[in-house]
């Protein structure tokens, strides 16, 4: 695995973990970001969490496929 694929896999893991935590526990993210306790804020945080989780899935998938396909050496 090249350095760029390792970085991409690392970013994928970080984005996926952050997104999943934000999706499942939006109160933690709301408290960390010091946002108002409103219903709209919760929906926005869940949408952002799902987008970060999807980013992690796509980046992780691309890194895995590139590694399995014998990507750049």
JSON list of N, CA and C in Angstrom, two decimals:
[
{"chain": "A", "resi": 1, "resn": "UNK", "atom": "N", "xyz": [0.85, -1.17, 0.00]},
{"chain": "A", "resi": 1, "resn": "UNK", "atom": "CA", "xyz": [0.00, 0.00, 0.00]},
{"chain": "A", "resi": 1, "resn": "UNK", "atom": "C", "xyz": [0.90, 1.24, 0.00]},
{"chain": "A", "resi": 2, "resn": "UNK", "atom": "N", "xyz": [0.61, 2.14, -0.89]},
{"chain": "A", "resi": 2, "resn": "UNK", "atom": "CA", "xyz": [1.40, 3.36, -0.97]},
{"chain": "A", "resi": 2, "resn": "UNK", "atom": "C", "xyz": [0.96, 4.34, 0.12]},
{"chain": "A", "resi": 3, "resn": "UNK", "atom": "N", "xyz": [1.76, 5.37, 0.28]},
{"chain": "A", "resi": 3, "resn": "UNK", "atom": "CA", "xyz": [1.47, 6.37, 1.31]},
{"chain": "A", "resi": 3, "resn": "UNK", "atom": "C", "xyz": [0.14, 7.06, 1.06]},
{"chain": "A", "resi": 4, "resn": "UNK", "atom": "N", "xyz": [-0.15, 7.35, -0.21]},
{"chain": "A", "resi": 4, "resn": "UNK", "atom": "CA", "xyz": [-1.42, 8.04, -0.50]},
{"chain": "A", "resi": 4, "resn": "UNK", "atom": "C", "xyz": [-2.63, 7.17, -0.19]},
{"chain": "A", "resi": 5, "resn": "UNK", "atom": "N", "xyz": [-2.53, 5.88, -0.44]},
{"chain": "A", "resi": 5, "resn": "UNK", "atom": "CA", "xyz": [-3.64, 4.98, -0.10]},
{"chain": "A", "resi": 5, "resn": "UNK", "atom": "C", "xyz": [-3.78, 4.83, 1.41]},
{"chain": "A", "resi": 6, "resn": "UNK", "atom": "N", "xyz": [-2.65, 4.84, 2.12]},
{"chain": "A", "resi": 6, "resn": "UNK", "atom": "CA", "xyz": [-2.72, 4.76, 3.58]},
{"chain": "A", "resi": 6, "resn": "UNK", "atom": "C", "xyz": [-3.35, 6.02, 4.16]},
{"chain": "A", "resi": 7, "resn": "UNK", "atom": "N", "xyz": [-3.01, 7.17, 3.60]},
{"chain": "A", "resi": 7, "resn": "UNK", "atom": "CA", "xyz": [-3.62, 8.43, 4.05]},
{"chain": "A", "resi": 7, "resn": "UNK", "atom": "C", "xyz": [-5.11, 8.42, 3.76]},
{"chain": "A", "resi": 8, "resn": "UNK", "atom": "N", "xyz": [-5.48, 7.94, 2.57]},
{"chain": "A", "resi": 8, "resn": "UNK", "atom": "CA", "xyz": [-6.90, 7.89, 2.20]},
{"chain": "A", "resi": 8, "resn": "UNK", "atom": "C", "xyz": [-7.65, 6.94, 3.13]},
{"chain": "A", "resi": 9, "resn": "UNK", "atom": "N", "xyz": [-7.06, 5.82, 3.49]},
{"chain": "A", "resi": 9, "resn": "UNK", "atom": "CA", "xyz": [-7.71, 4.89, 4.41]},
{"chain": "A", "resi": 9, "resn": "UNK", "atom": "C", "xyz": [-7.82, 5.50, 5.80]},
{"chain": "A", "resi": 10, "resn": "UNK", "atom": "N", "xyz": [-6.82, 6.25, 6.23]},
{"chain": "A", "resi": 10, "resn": "UNK", "atom": "CA", "xyz": [-6.87, 6.91, 7.52]},
{"chain": "A", "resi": 10, "resn": "UNK", "atom": "C", "xyz": [-7.94, 7.98, 7.59]},
{"chain": "A", "resi": 11, "resn": "UNK", "atom": "N", "xyz": [-8.04, 8.78, 6.53]},
{"chain": "A", "resi": 11, "resn": "UNK", "atom": "CA", "xyz": [-9.08, 9.81, 6.47]},
{"chain": "A", "resi": 11, "resn": "UNK", "atom": "C", "xyz": [-10.45, 9.16, 6.43]},
{"chain": "A", "resi": 12, "resn": "UNK", "atom": "N", "xyz": [-10.55, 8.04, 5.72]},
{"chain": "A", "resi": 12, "resn": "UNK", "atom": "CA", "xyz": [-11.83, 7.32, 5.66]},
{"chain": "A", "resi": 12, "resn": "UNK", "atom": "C", "xyz": [-12.24, 6.83, 7.04]},
{"chain": "A", "resi": 13, "resn": "UNK", "atom": "N", "xyz": [-11.30, 6.29, 7.79]},
{"chain": "A", "resi": 13, "resn": "UNK", "atom": "CA", "xyz": [-11.62, 5.83, 9.13]},
{"chain": "A", "resi": 13, "resn": "UNK", "atom": "C", "xyz": [-12.03, 6.96, 10.06]},
{"chain": "A", "resi": 14, "resn": "UNK", "atom": "N", "xyz": [-11.30, 8.07, 9.98]},
{"chain": "A", "resi": 14, "resn": "UNK", "atom": "CA", "xyz": [-11.62, 9.22, 10.84]},
{"chain": "A", "resi": 14, "resn": "UNK", "atom": "C", "xyz": [-12.98, 9.81, 10.47]},
{"chain": "A", "resi": 15, "resn": "UNK", "atom": "N", "xyz": [-13.24, 9.97, 9.17]},
{"chain": "A", "resi": 15, "resn": "UNK", "atom": "CA", "xyz": [-14.52, 10.53, 8.74]},
{"chain": "A", "resi": 15, "resn": "UNK", "atom": "C", "xyz": [-15.67, 9.60, 9.08]},
{"chain": "A", "resi": 16, "resn": "UNK", "atom": "N", "xyz": [-15.47, 8.31, 8.89]},
{"chain": "A", "resi": 16, "resn": "UNK", "atom": "CA", "xyz": [-16.52, 7.35, 9.22]},
{"chain": "A", "resi": 16, "resn": "UNK", "atom": "C", "xyz": [-16.83, 7.31, 10.71]},
{"chain": "A", "resi": 17, "resn": "UNK", "atom": "N", "xyz": [-15.79, 7.32, 11.53]},
{"chain": "A", "resi": 17, "resn": "UNK", "atom": "CA", "xyz": [-16.01, 7.29, 12.98]},
{"chain": "A", "resi": 17, "resn": "UNK", "atom": "C", "xyz": [-16.68, 8.57, 13.48]},
{"chain": "A", "resi": 18, "resn": "UNK", "atom": "N", "xyz": [-16.22, 9.71, 12.97]},
{"chain": "A", "resi": 18, "resn": "UNK", "atom": "CA", "xyz": [-16.83, 10.98, 13.36]},
{"chain": "A", "resi": 18, "resn": "UNK", "atom": "C", "xyz": [-18.27, 11.06, 12.89]},
{"chain": "A", "resi": 19, "resn": "UNK", "atom": "N", "xyz": [-18.51, 10.63, 11.66]},
{"chain": "A", "resi": 19, "resn": "UNK", "atom": "CA", "xyz": [-19.87, 10.66, 11.13]},
{"chain": "A", "resi": 19, "resn": "UNK", "atom": "C", "xyz": [-20.80, 9.73, 11.89]},
{"chain": "A", "resi": 20, "resn": "UNK", "atom": "N", "xyz": [-20.34, 8.55, 12.22]},
{"chain": "A", "resi": 20, "resn": "UNK", "atom": "CA", "xyz": [-21.18, 7.61, 12.96]},
{"chain": "A", "resi": 20, "resn": "UNK", "atom": "C", "xyz": [-21.49, 8.12, 14.36]},
{"chain": "A", "resi": 21, "resn": "UNK", "atom": "N", "xyz": [-20.49, 8.70, 15.01]},
{"chain": "A", "resi": 21, "resn": "UNK", "atom": "CA", "xyz": [-20.72, 9.26, 16.35]},
{"chain": "A", "resi": 21, "resn": "UNK", "atom": "C", "xyz": [-21.71, 10.43, 16.28]},
{"chain": "A", "resi": 22, "resn": "UNK", "atom": "N", "xyz": [-21.58, 11.27, 15.27]},
{"chain": "A", "resi": 22, "resn": "UNK", "atom": "CA", "xyz": [-22.49, 12.40, 15.12]},
{"chain": "A", "resi": 22, "resn": "UNK", "atom": "C", "xyz": [-23.89, 11.93, 14.76]},
{"chain": "A", "resi": 23, "resn": "UNK", "atom": "N", "xyz": [-23.98, 10.90, 13.97]},
{"chain": "A", "resi": 23, "resn": "UNK", "atom": "CA", "xyz": [-25.28, 10.37, 13.56]},
{"chain": "A", "resi": 23, "resn": "UNK", "atom": "C", "xyz": [-26.02, 9.72, 14.73]},
{"chain": "A", "resi": 24, "resn": "UNK", "atom": "N", "xyz": [-25.30, 8.95, 15.53]},
{"chain": "A", "resi": 24, "resn": "UNK", "atom": "CA", "xyz": [-25.93, 8.21, 16.62]},
{"chain": "A", "resi": 24, "resn": "UNK", "atom": "C", "xyz": [-26.15, 9.09, 17.86]},
{"chain": "A", "resi": 25, "resn": "UNK", "atom": "N", "xyz": [-25.19, 9.95, 18.16]},
{"chain": "A", "resi": 25, "resn": "UNK", "atom": "CA", "xyz": [-25.26, 10.80, 19.36]},
{"chain": "A", "resi": 25, "resn": "UNK", "atom": "C", "xyz": [-25.11, 12.27, 18.99]},
{"chain": "A", "resi": 26, "resn": "UNK", "atom": "N", "xyz": [-26.12, 12.89, 18.38]},
{"chain": "A", "resi": 26, "resn": "UNK", "atom": "CA", "xyz": [-25.98, 14.30, 17.99]},
{"chain": "A", "resi": 26, "resn": "UNK", "atom": "C", "xyz": [-25.83, 15.25, 19.17]},
{"chain": "A", "resi": 27, "resn": "UNK", "atom": "N", "xyz": [-26.27, 14.82, 20.35]},
{"chain": "A", "resi": 27, "resn": "UNK", "atom": "CA", "xyz": [-26.13, 15.69, 21.53]},
{"chain": "A", "resi": 27, "resn": "UNK", "atom": "C", "xyz": [-24.66, 15.93, 21.87]},
{"chain": "A", "resi": 28, "resn": "UNK", "atom": "N", "xyz": [-23.82, 14.92, 21.72]},
{"chain": "A", "resi": 28, "resn": "UNK", "atom": "CA", "xyz": [-22.39, 15.09, 21.98]},
{"chain": "A", "resi": 28, "resn": "UNK", "atom": "C", "xyz": [-21.78, 16.11, 21.02]},
{"chain": "A", "resi": 29, "resn": "UNK", "atom": "N", "xyz": [-22.12, 16.01, 19.75]},
{"chain": "A", "resi": 29, "resn": "UNK", "atom": "CA", "xyz": [-21.60, 16.96, 18.77]},
{"chain": "A", "resi": 29, "resn": "UNK", "atom": "C", "xyz": [-22.15, 18.35, 19.02]},
{"chain": "A", "resi": 30, "resn": "UNK", "atom": "N", "xyz": [-23.42, 18.44, 19.39]},
{"chain": "A", "resi": 30, "resn": "UNK", "atom": "CA", "xyz": [-24.04, 19.74, 19.66]},
{"chain": "A", "resi": 30, "resn": "UNK", "atom": "C", "xyz": [-23.36, 20.41, 20.84]},
{"chain": "A", "resi": 31, "resn": "UNK", "atom": "N", "xyz": [-23.06, 19.65, 21.89]},
{"chain": "A", "resi": 31, "resn": "UNK", "atom": "CA", "xyz": [-22.37, 20.20, 23.05]},
{"chain": "A", "resi": 31, "resn": "UNK", "atom": "C", "xyz": [-20.94, 20.61, 22.71]},
{"chain": "A", "resi": 32, "resn": "UNK", "atom": "N", "xyz": [-20.25, 19.80, 21.90]},
{"chain": "A", "resi": 32, "resn": "UNK", "atom": "CA", "xyz": [-18.87, 20.11, 21.52]},
{"chain": "A", "resi": 32, "resn": "UNK", "atom": "C", "xyz": [-18.79, 21.36, 20.65]},
{"chain": "A", "resi": 33, "resn": "UNK", "atom": "N", "xyz": [-19.79, 21.54, 19.78]},
{"chain": "A", "resi": 33, "resn": "UNK", "atom": "CA", "xyz": [-19.80, 22.71, 18.90]},
{"chain": "A", "resi": 33, "resn": "UNK", "atom": "C", "xyz": [-20.52, 23.90, 19.51]},
{"chain": "A", "resi": 34, "resn": "UNK", "atom": "N", "xyz": [-21.08, 23.71, 20.71]},
{"chain": "A", "resi": 34, "resn": "UNK", "atom": "CA", "xyz": [-21.80, 24.77, 21.42]},
{"chain": "A", "resi": 34, "resn": "UNK", "atom": "C", "xyz": [-22.93, 25.35, 20.58]},
{"chain": "A", "resi": 35, "resn": "UNK", "atom": "N", "xyz": [-23.75, 24.45, 20.04]},
{"chain": "A", "resi": 35, "resn": "UNK", "atom": "CA", "xyz": [-24.90, 24.86, 19.24]},
{"chain": "A", "resi": 35, "resn": "UNK", "atom": "C", "xyz": [-26.16, 24.88, 20.11]},
{"chain": "A", "resi": 36, "resn": "UNK", "atom": "N", "xyz": [-27.17, 25.60, 19.63]},
{"chain": "A", "resi": 36, "resn": "UNK", "atom": "CA", "xyz": [-28.42, 25.70, 20.37]},
{"chain": "A", "resi": 36, "resn": "UNK", "atom": "C", "xyz": [-29.13, 24.35, 20.40]},
{"chain": "A", "resi": 37, "resn": "UNK", "atom": "N", "xyz": [-29.88, 24.13, 21.47]},
{"chain": "A", "resi": 37, "resn": "UNK", "atom": "CA", "xyz": [-30.63, 22.88, 21.62]},
{"chain": "A", "resi": 37, "resn": "UNK", "atom": "C", "xyz": [-31.98, 23.05, 20.93]},
{"chain": "A", "resi": 38, "resn": "UNK", "atom": "N", "xyz": [-31.99, 22.83, 19.61]},
{"chain": "A", "resi": 38, "resn": "UNK", "atom": "CA", "xyz": [-33.21, 22.97, 18.82]},
{"chain": "A", "resi": 38, "resn": "UNK", "atom": "C", "xyz": [-33.38, 21.73, 17.95]},
{"chain": "A", "resi": 39, "resn": "UNK", "atom": "N", "xyz": [-34.61, 21.51, 17.54]},
{"chain": "A", "resi": 39, "resn": "UNK", "atom": "CA", "xyz": [-34.90, 20.34, 16.70]},
{"chain": "A", "resi": 39, "resn": "UNK", "atom": "C", "xyz": [-34.19, 20.44, 15.35]},
{"chain": "A", "resi": 40, "resn": "UNK", "atom": "N", "xyz": [-34.12, 21.64, 14.80]},
{"chain": "A", "resi": 40, "resn": "UNK", "atom": "CA", "xyz": [-33.46, 21.84, 13.51]},
{"chain": "A", "resi": 40, "resn": "UNK", "atom": "C", "xyz": [-31.96, 21.54, 13.61]},
{"chain": "A", "resi": 41, "resn": "UNK", "atom": "N", "xyz": [-31.37, 21.86, 14.73]},
{"chain": "A", "resi": 41, "resn": "UNK", "atom": "CA", "xyz": [-29.94, 21.57, 14.93]},
{"chain": "A", "resi": 41, "resn": "UNK", "atom": "C", "xyz": [-29.70, 20.07, 14.95]},
{"chain": "A", "resi": 42, "resn": "UNK", "atom": "N", "xyz": [-30.59, 19.34, 15.59]},
{"chain": "A", "resi": 42, "resn": "UNK", "atom": "CA", "xyz": [-30.45, 17.89, 15.63]},
{"chain": "A", "resi": 42, "resn": "UNK", "atom": "C", "xyz": [-30.55, 17.28, 14.24]},
{"chain": "A", "resi": 43, "resn": "UNK", "atom": "N", "xyz": [-31.50, 17.75, 13.45]},
{"chain": "A", "resi": 43, "resn": "UNK", "atom": "CA", "xyz": [-31.63, 17.25, 12.08]},
{"chain": "A", "resi": 43, "resn": "UNK", "atom": "C", "xyz": [-30.39, 17.59, 11.25]},
{"chain": "A", "resi": 44, "resn": "UNK", "atom": "N", "xyz": [-29.88, 18.81, 11.39]},
{"chain": "A", "resi": 44, "resn": "UNK", "atom": "CA", "xyz": [-28.69, 19.21, 10.65]},
{"chain": "A", "resi": 44, "resn": "UNK", "atom": "C", "xyz": [-27.48, 18.37, 11.03]},
{"chain": "A", "resi": 45, "resn": "UNK", "atom": "N", "xyz": [-27.33, 18.08, 12.32]},
{"chain": "A", "resi": 45, "resn": "UNK", "atom": "CA", "xyz": [-26.21, 17.26, 12.76]},
{"chain": "A", "resi": 45, "resn": "UNK", "atom": "C", "xyz": [-26.34, 15.82, 12.27]},
{"chain": "A", "resi": 46, "resn": "UNK", "atom": "N", "xyz": [-27.56, 15.31, 12.24]},
{"chain": "A", "resi": 46, "resn": "UNK", "atom": "CA", "xyz": [-27.74, 13.94, 11.72]},
{"chain": "A", "resi": 46, "resn": "UNK", "atom": "C", "xyz": [-27.45, 13.86, 10.22]},
{"chain": "A", "resi": 47, "resn": "UNK", "atom": "N", "xyz": [-27.84, 14.89, 9.49]},
{"chain": "A", "resi": 47, "resn": "UNK", "atom": "CA", "xyz": [-27.54, 14.92, 8.06]},
{"chain": "A", "resi": 47, "resn": "UNK", "atom": "C", "xyz": [-26.04, 15.02, 7.85]},
{"chain": "A", "resi": 48, "resn": "UNK", "atom": "N", "xyz": [-25.38, 15.89, 8.60]},
{"chain": "A", "resi": 48, "resn": "UNK", "atom": "CA", "xyz": [-23.92, 16.03, 8.48]},
{"chain": "A", "resi": 48, "resn": "UNK", "atom": "C", "xyz": [-23.22, 14.73, 8.87]},
{"chain": "A", "resi": 49, "resn": "UNK", "atom": "N", "xyz": [-23.72, 14.06, 9.92]},
{"chain": "A", "resi": 49, "resn": "UNK", "atom": "CA", "xyz": [-23.14, 12.79, 10.33]},
{"chain": "A", "resi": 49, "resn": "UNK", "atom": "C", "xyz": [-23.28, 11.73, 9.26]},
{"chain": "A", "resi": 50, "resn": "UNK", "atom": "N", "xyz": [-24.43, 11.67, 8.61]},
{"chain": "A", "resi": 50, "resn": "UNK", "atom": "CA", "xyz": [-24.62, 10.69, 7.53]},
{"chain": "A", "resi": 50, "resn": "UNK", "atom": "C", "xyz": [-23.71, 10.99, 6.35]},
{"chain": "A", "resi": 51, "resn": "UNK", "atom": "N", "xyz": [-23.53, 12.28, 6.06]},
{"chain": "A", "resi": 51, "resn": "UNK", "atom": "CA", "xyz": [-22.64, 12.64, 4.95]},
{"chain": "A", "resi": 51, "resn": "UNK", "atom": "C", "xyz": [-21.19, 12.27, 5.26]},
{"chain": "A", "resi": 52, "resn": "UNK", "atom": "N", "xyz": [-20.75, 12.50, 6.49]},
{"chain": "A", "resi": 52, "resn": "UNK", "atom": "CA", "xyz": [-19.39, 12.12, 6.87]},
{"chain": "A", "resi": 52, "resn": "UNK", "atom": "C", "xyz": [-19.22, 10.60, 6.87]},
{"chain": "A", "resi": 53, "resn": "UNK", "atom": "N", "xyz": [-20.24, 9.89, 7.33]},
{"chain": "A", "resi": 53, "resn": "UNK", "atom": "CA", "xyz": [-20.17, 8.43, 7.31]},
{"chain": "A", "resi": 53, "resn": "UNK", "atom": "C", "xyz": [-20.10, 7.90, 5.88]},
{"chain": "A", "resi": 54, "resn": "UNK", "atom": "N", "xyz": [-20.88, 8.49, 4.99]},
{"chain": "A", "resi": 54, "resn": "UNK", "atom": "CA", "xyz": [-20.84, 8.08, 3.57]},
{"chain": "A", "resi": 54, "resn": "UNK", "atom": "C", "xyz": [-19.48, 8.39, 2.96]},
{"chain": "A", "resi": 55, "resn": "UNK", "atom": "N", "xyz": [-18.89, 9.54, 3.33]},
{"chain": "A", "resi": 55, "resn": "UNK", "atom": "CA", "xyz": [-17.55, 9.86, 2.85]},
{"chain": "A", "resi": 55, "resn": "UNK", "atom": "C", "xyz": [-16.56, 8.80, 3.28]},
{"chain": "A", "resi": 56, "resn": "UNK", "atom": "N", "xyz": [-16.65, 8.38, 4.54]},
{"chain": "A", "resi": 56, "resn": "UNK", "atom": "CA", "xyz": [-15.77, 7.33, 5.03]},
{"chain": "A", "resi": 56, "resn": "UNK", "atom": "C", "xyz": [-15.95, 6.02, 4.29]},
{"chain": "A", "resi": 57, "resn": "UNK", "atom": "N", "xyz": [-17.21, 5.67, 4.02]},
{"chain": "A", "resi": 57, "resn": "UNK", "atom": "CA", "xyz": [-17.47, 4.43, 3.28]},
{"chain": "A", "resi": 57, "resn": "UNK", "atom": "C", "xyz": [-16.91, 4.48, 1.87]},
{"chain": "A", "resi": 58, "resn": "UNK", "atom": "N", "xyz": [-17.13, 5.59, 1.17]},
{"chain": "A", "resi": 58, "resn": "UNK", "atom": "CA", "xyz": [-16.65, 5.69, -0.20]},
{"chain": "A", "resi": 58, "resn": "UNK", "atom": "C", "xyz": [-15.12, 5.73, -0.26]},
{"chain": "A", "resi": 59, "resn": "UNK", "atom": "N", "xyz": [-14.49, 6.54, 0.60]},
{"chain": "A", "resi": 59, "resn": "UNK", "atom": "CA", "xyz": [-13.03, 6.60, 0.59]},
{"chain": "A", "resi": 59, "resn": "UNK", "atom": "C", "xyz": [-12.42, 5.25, 0.98]},
{"chain": "A", "resi": 60, "resn": "UNK", "atom": "N", "xyz": [-12.99, 4.61, 1.99]},
{"chain": "A", "resi": 60, "resn": "UNK", "atom": "CA", "xyz": [-12.50, 3.29, 2.39]},
{"chain": "A", "resi": 60, "resn": "UNK", "atom": "C", "xyz": [-12.68, 2.26, 1.30]},
{"chain": "A", "resi": 61, "resn": "UNK", "atom": "N", "xyz": [-13.81, 2.32, 0.62]},
{"chain": "A", "resi": 61, "resn": "UNK", "atom": "CA", "xyz": [-14.04, 1.40, -0.49]},
{"chain": "A", "resi": 61, "resn": "UNK", "atom": "C", "xyz": [-13.07, 1.61, -1.64]},
{"chain": "A", "resi": 62, "resn": "UNK", "atom": "N", "xyz": [-12.84, 2.87, -1.97]},
{"chain": "A", "resi": 62, "resn": "UNK", "atom": "CA", "xyz": [-11.90, 3.16, -3.06]},
{"chain": "A", "resi": 62, "resn": "UNK", "atom": "C", "xyz": [-10.48, 2.74, -2.68]},
{"chain": "A", "resi": 63, "resn": "UNK", "atom": "N", "xyz": [-10.07, 2.98, -1.45]},
{"chain": "A", "resi": 63, "resn": "UNK", "atom": "CA", "xyz": [-8.74, 2.57, -1.01]},
{"chain": "A", "resi": 63, "resn": "UNK", "atom": "C", "xyz": [-8.60, 1.05, -1.04]},
{"chain": "A", "resi": 64, "resn": "UNK", "atom": "N", "xyz": [-9.65, 0.36, -0.61]},
{"chain": "A", "resi": 64, "resn": "UNK", "atom": "CA", "xyz": [-9.61, -1.11, -0.60]},
{"chain": "A", "resi": 64, "resn": "UNK", "atom": "C", "xyz": [-9.54, -1.67, -2.02]},
{"chain": "A", "resi": 65, "resn": "UNK", "atom": "N", "xyz": [-10.37, -1.13, -2.91]},
{"chain": "A", "resi": 65, "resn": "UNK", "atom": "CA", "xyz": [-10.38, -1.62, -4.29]},
{"chain": "A", "resi": 65, "resn": "UNK", "atom": "C", "xyz": [-9.04, -1.32, -4.97]},
{"chain": "A", "resi": 66, "resn": "UNK", "atom": "N", "xyz": [-8.48, -0.14, -4.72]},
{"chain": "A", "resi": 66, "resn": "UNK", "atom": "CA", "xyz": [-7.19, 0.20, -5.33]},
{"chain": "A", "resi": 66, "resn": "UNK", "atom": "C", "xyz": [-6.09, -0.72, -4.82]},
{"chain": "A", "resi": 67, "resn": "UNK", "atom": "N", "xyz": [-6.15, -1.06, -3.55]},
{"chain": "A", "resi": 67, "resn": "UNK", "atom": "CA", "xyz": [-5.16, -1.98, -2.98]},
{"chain": "A", "resi": 67, "resn": "UNK", "atom": "C", "xyz": [-5.32, -3.38, -3.55]},
{"chain": "A", "resi": 68, "resn": "UNK", "atom": "N", "xyz": [-6.56, -3.86, -3.63]},
{"chain": "A", "resi": 68, "resn": "UNK", "atom": "CA", "xyz": [-6.80, -5.21, -4.14]},
{"chain": "A", "resi": 68, "resn": "UNK", "atom": "C", "xyz": [-6.52, -5.33, -5.63]},
{"chain": "A", "resi": 69, "resn": "UNK", "atom": "N", "xyz": [-6.71, -4.23, -6.36]},
{"chain": "A", "resi": 69, "resn": "UNK", "atom": "CA", "xyz": [-6.49, -4.25, -7.80]},
{"chain": "A", "resi": 69, "resn": "UNK", "atom": "C", "xyz": [-5.02, -4.07, -8.15]},
{"chain": "A", "resi": 70, "resn": "UNK", "atom": "N", "xyz": [-4.19, -3.92, -7.14]},
{"chain": "A", "resi": 70, "resn": "UNK", "atom": "CA", "xyz": [-2.76, -3.73, -7.42]},
{"chain": "A", "resi": 70, "resn": "UNK", "atom": "C", "xyz": [-2.47, -2.34, -7.88]},
{"chain": "A", "resi": 71, "resn": "UNK", "atom": "N", "xyz": [-2.98, -1.37, -7.13]},
{"chain": "A", "resi": 71, "resn": "UNK", "atom": "CA", "xyz": [-2.81, 0.05, -7.47]},
{"chain": "A", "resi": 71, "resn": "UNK", "atom": "C", "xyz": [-1.35, 0.44, -7.58]},
{"chain": "A", "resi": 72, "resn": "UNK", "atom": "N", "xyz": [-1.09, 1.75, -7.58]},
{"chain": "A", "resi": 72, "resn": "UNK", "atom": "CA", "xyz": [0.28, 2.24, -7.77]},
{"chain": "A", "resi": 72, "resn": "UNK", "atom": "C", "xyz": [1.24, 1.66, -6.74]},
{"chain": "A", "resi": 73, "resn": "UNK", "atom": "N", "xyz": [2.40, 1.36, -7.20]},
{"chain": "A", "resi": 73, "resn": "UNK", "atom": "CA", "xyz": [3.41, 0.74, -6.31]},
{"chain": "A", "resi": 73, "resn": "UNK", "atom": "C", "xyz": [4.38, 1.74, -5.82]}
]
